[in-house]
Tab-separated table of C-alpha atoms in Angstrom:
chain	number	residue	atom	x	y	z
U	178	MET	CA	4.963	36.830	-10.307
U	179	LEU	CA	6.356	40.174	-9.179
U	180	ASP	CA	4.333	43.248	-8.233
U	181	ILE	CA	4.373	46.009	-10.845
U	182	TYR	CA	4.620	49.498	-9.378
U	183	THR	CA	2.210	52.053	-10.827
U	184	LEU	CA	1.991	55.781	-11.500
U	185	GLY	CA	2.536	57.813	-8.356
U	186	GLU	CA	5.013	55.411	-6.764
U	187	GLU	CA	8.343	57.156	-6.144
U	188	VAL	CA	10.496	54.240	-7.343
U	189	LEU	CA	9.369	54.969	-10.918
U	190	ARG	CA	10.939	58.450	-10.750
U	191	GLU	CA	14.335	57.468	-9.383
U	192	LYS	CA	17.516	56.881	-11.385
U	193	THR	CA	19.048	53.438	-11.373
U	194	LYS	CA	22.502	52.128	-10.499
U	195	ARG	CA	24.719	49.896	-12.656
U	196	VAL	CA	24.550	46.155	-12.179
U	197	THR	CA	27.908	44.923	-10.871
U	198	GLU	CA	27.105	41.348	-9.858
U	199	PHE	CA	26.083	38.867	-12.535
U	200	ASP	CA	24.960	36.024	-10.296
U	201	SER	CA	22.109	33.545	-9.934
U	202	ALA	CA	20.028	36.144	-8.042
U	203	LEU	CA	20.133	38.425	-11.099
U	204	THR	CA	19.238	35.545	-13.426
U	205	MET	CA	16.300	34.549	-11.197
U	206	LEU	CA	15.046	38.147	-11.038
U	207	ILE	CA	15.267	38.512	-14.817
U	208	ASP	CA	13.398	35.216	-15.294
U	209	ALA	CA	10.708	36.458	-12.879
U	210	MET	CA	10.491	39.737	-14.804
U	211	PHE	CA	9.952	37.898	-18.104
U	212	GLU	CA	7.209	35.832	-16.439
U	213	THR	CA	5.591	38.917	-14.868
U	214	MET	CA	5.716	40.809	-18.169
U	215	GLU	CA	4.129	37.918	-20.051
U	216	GLU	CA	1.409	37.455	-17.392
U	217	ALA	CA	0.602	41.172	-17.690
U	218	ASP	CA	0.555	40.899	-21.507
U	219	GLY	CA	3.427	43.373	-21.833
U	220	ILE	CA	6.348	43.502	-24.239
U	221	GLY	CA	8.849	45.279	-21.997
U	222	LEU	CA	9.524	45.636	-18.277
U	223	ALA	CA	12.247	47.641	-16.518
U	224	ALA	CA	13.717	46.873	-13.100
U	225	PRO	CA	12.275	50.030	-11.434
U	226	GLN	CA	8.778	48.844	-12.399
U	227	VAL	CA	9.253	45.911	-10.023
U	228	GLY	CA	10.875	48.057	-7.326
U	229	VAL	CA	14.531	47.390	-8.203
U	230	LEU	CA	16.725	50.450	-8.779
U	231	LYS	CA	19.207	48.741	-11.086
U	232	ARG	CA	19.997	49.410	-14.763
U	233	PHE	CA	18.302	46.611	-16.657
U	234	PHE	CA	15.145	45.731	-18.514
U	235	VAL	CA	13.623	42.830	-20.402
U	236	VAL	CA	11.933	42.855	-23.808
U	237	ASP	CA	9.856	40.285	-25.660
U	238	THR	CA	8.136	41.555	-28.809
U	239	ARG	CA	6.922	37.986	-29.502
U	240	LYS	CA	9.131	37.819	-32.614
U	241	ALA	CA	11.982	35.355	-33.104
U	242	ASN	CA	15.184	36.453	-31.367
U	243	GLU	CA	13.506	39.429	-29.696
U	244	LYS	CA	13.295	38.050	-26.135
U	245	ILE	CA	16.249	39.886	-24.640
U	246	ALA	CA	17.563	41.103	-21.278
U	247	PHE	CA	19.476	44.399	-21.499
U	248	ILE	CA	21.768	44.959	-18.513
U	249	ASN	CA	23.575	48.302	-18.079
U	250	PRO	CA	22.303	49.459	-21.490
U	251	GLU	CA	23.458	52.600	-23.253
U	252	ILE	CA	21.804	53.912	-26.392
U	253	ILE	CA	24.796	54.902	-28.513
U	254	GLU	CA	23.013	55.936	-31.696
U	255	MET	CA	19.525	57.065	-32.716
U	256	SER	CA	18.168	57.631	-36.196
U	257	HIS	CA	17.306	61.162	-37.242
U	258	GLU	CA	14.105	59.772	-38.716
U	259	VAL	CA	11.285	59.691	-36.162
U	260	GLY	CA	7.792	58.274	-36.047
U	261	SER	CA	4.719	58.402	-33.864
U	262	TYR	CA	3.222	55.265	-32.355
U	263	GLU	CA	0.720	54.571	-29.606
U	264	GLU	CA	2.473	53.568	-26.389
U	265	GLY	CA	1.202	52.169	-23.149
U	266	CYS	CA	2.949	51.084	-19.976
U	267	LEU	CA	2.404	48.330	-17.429
U	268	SER	CA	2.948	51.007	-14.752
U	269	ILE	CA	0.112	53.135	-16.184
U	270	PRO	CA	-2.387	50.407	-17.079
U	271	GLY	CA	-5.118	51.207	-19.567
U	272	MET	CA	-3.630	54.524	-20.721
U	273	TYR	CA	-2.210	54.999	-24.220
U	274	TYR	CA	-0.862	57.914	-26.213
U	275	ASP	CA	1.004	58.508	-29.482
U	276	ILE	CA	4.663	59.212	-28.694
U	277	VAL	CA	7.279	60.408	-31.192
U	278	ARG	CA	10.608	58.544	-31.043
U	279	PRO	CA	13.519	57.725	-33.361
U	280	LEU	CA	12.695	54.808	-35.672
U	281	SER	CA	15.957	52.980	-35.007
U	282	VAL	CA	18.542	52.818	-32.236
U	283	THR	CA	21.831	51.110	-31.541
U	284	VAL	CA	22.258	49.921	-27.972
U	285	GLN	CA	25.225	48.485	-26.103
U	286	ALA	CA	24.439	46.313	-23.094
U	287	GLN	CA	25.427	43.198	-21.208
U	288	ASP	CA	23.671	39.847	-21.020
U	289	VAL	CA	22.913	37.883	-17.825
U	290	LYS	CA	26.460	36.533	-17.763
U	291	GLY	CA	27.975	40.023	-18.092
U	292	LYS	CA	29.031	39.585	-21.726
U	293	SER	CA	28.796	42.813	-23.741
U	294	PHE	CA	26.759	43.028	-26.933
U	295	THR	CA	25.678	45.679	-29.418
U	296	LEU	CA	22.294	45.585	-31.127
U	297	LYS	CA	20.846	47.762	-33.884
U	298	ALA	CA	17.075	47.752	-33.539
U	299	GLU	CA	14.293	49.094	-35.742
U	300	GLY	CA	10.524	49.256	-35.580
U	301	LEU	CA	8.748	47.938	-32.506
U	302	LEU	CA	11.926	46.615	-30.884
U	303	ALA	CA	13.595	50.050	-31.159
U	304	ARG	CA	10.549	51.696	-29.609
U	305	VAL	CA	10.369	49.240	-26.704
U	306	ILE	CA	14.093	49.640	-26.002
U	307	GLN	CA	13.696	53.436	-25.832
U	308	HIS	CA	10.599	53.188	-23.627
U	309	GLU	CA	12.282	50.809	-21.170
U	310	TYR	CA	15.548	52.776	-21.257
U	311	ASP	CA	13.561	55.854	-20.184
U	312	HIS	CA	12.429	53.954	-17.068
U	313	LEU	CA	16.083	53.610	-16.042
U	314	GLN	CA	16.327	57.429	-15.995
U	315	GLY	CA	13.119	57.820	-13.948
U	316	THR	CA	11.196	58.924	-17.051
U	317	LEU	CA	7.737	57.668	-18.033
U	318	PHE	CA	6.235	57.829	-21.520
U	319	ILE	CA	3.793	60.481	-20.290
U	320	ASP	CA	6.765	62.806	-19.686
U	321	ARG	CA	7.177	62.933	-23.471
U	322	MET	CA	3.643	64.324	-23.897
U	323	GLU	CA	2.679	67.981	-24.010
U	324	GLU	CA	1.820	69.160	-20.501
U	325	ILE	CA	-1.903	69.695	-21.121
U	326	GLU	CA	-2.273	66.243	-22.686
U	327	ARG	CA	-0.291	64.647	-19.862
U	328	GLU	CA	-2.523	66.315	-17.256
U	329	LYS	CA	-5.643	65.003	-19.030
U	330	LEU	CA	-4.225	61.478	-19.184
U	331	VAL	CA	-3.194	61.509	-15.499
U	332	LYS	CA	-6.662	62.773	-14.488
U	333	ALA	CA	-8.298	60.026	-16.541
U	334	TYR	CA	-5.956	57.450	-14.991
U	335	ASN	CA	-6.730	58.660	-11.467
U	336	ARG	CA	-10.481	58.585	-12.174
U	337	LYS	CA	-10.248	55.108	-13.675
U	338	HIS	CA	-8.307	53.831	-10.681
U	339	LYS	CA	-10.266	55.948	-8.174
U	340	ARG	CA	-7.136	57.631	-6.853
U	341	ARG	CA	-6.898	61.019	-5.235
U	342	VAL	CA	-3.943	63.212	-6.097
């Protein structure tokens, strides 16, 4: 199992670099990320959350055909229709907030062998893709909150985890 970096760790705020080598090391890391995500009872995990500044994430919504690795993803289309849904994050454990996002997205990415694919996602899968994609830009779900609400959530998180800011 890999360590999951948490709020306040600089790696979560950095932008990632494209994956250029599709080798056994990448496959092993992705397998370890799926295992770590499942152990933590998550449904998505991005490389920066495990300290790797590369452009990929894994998703498993526990539905058939929704256990997917997205390498070098690009969201190429988003619906105009949006919806609010409570989000959490393995890097901000125990904190949740309703976040507004497009209800569907189309993403282009590569698989572990480097083969390109395009996927149109709706519902929970679309939301998880957007959440994990944000991690690749150094963005956390709390950055999508109004400032006052974000400050309250961060204070509550720091109290809960007995951290000083």
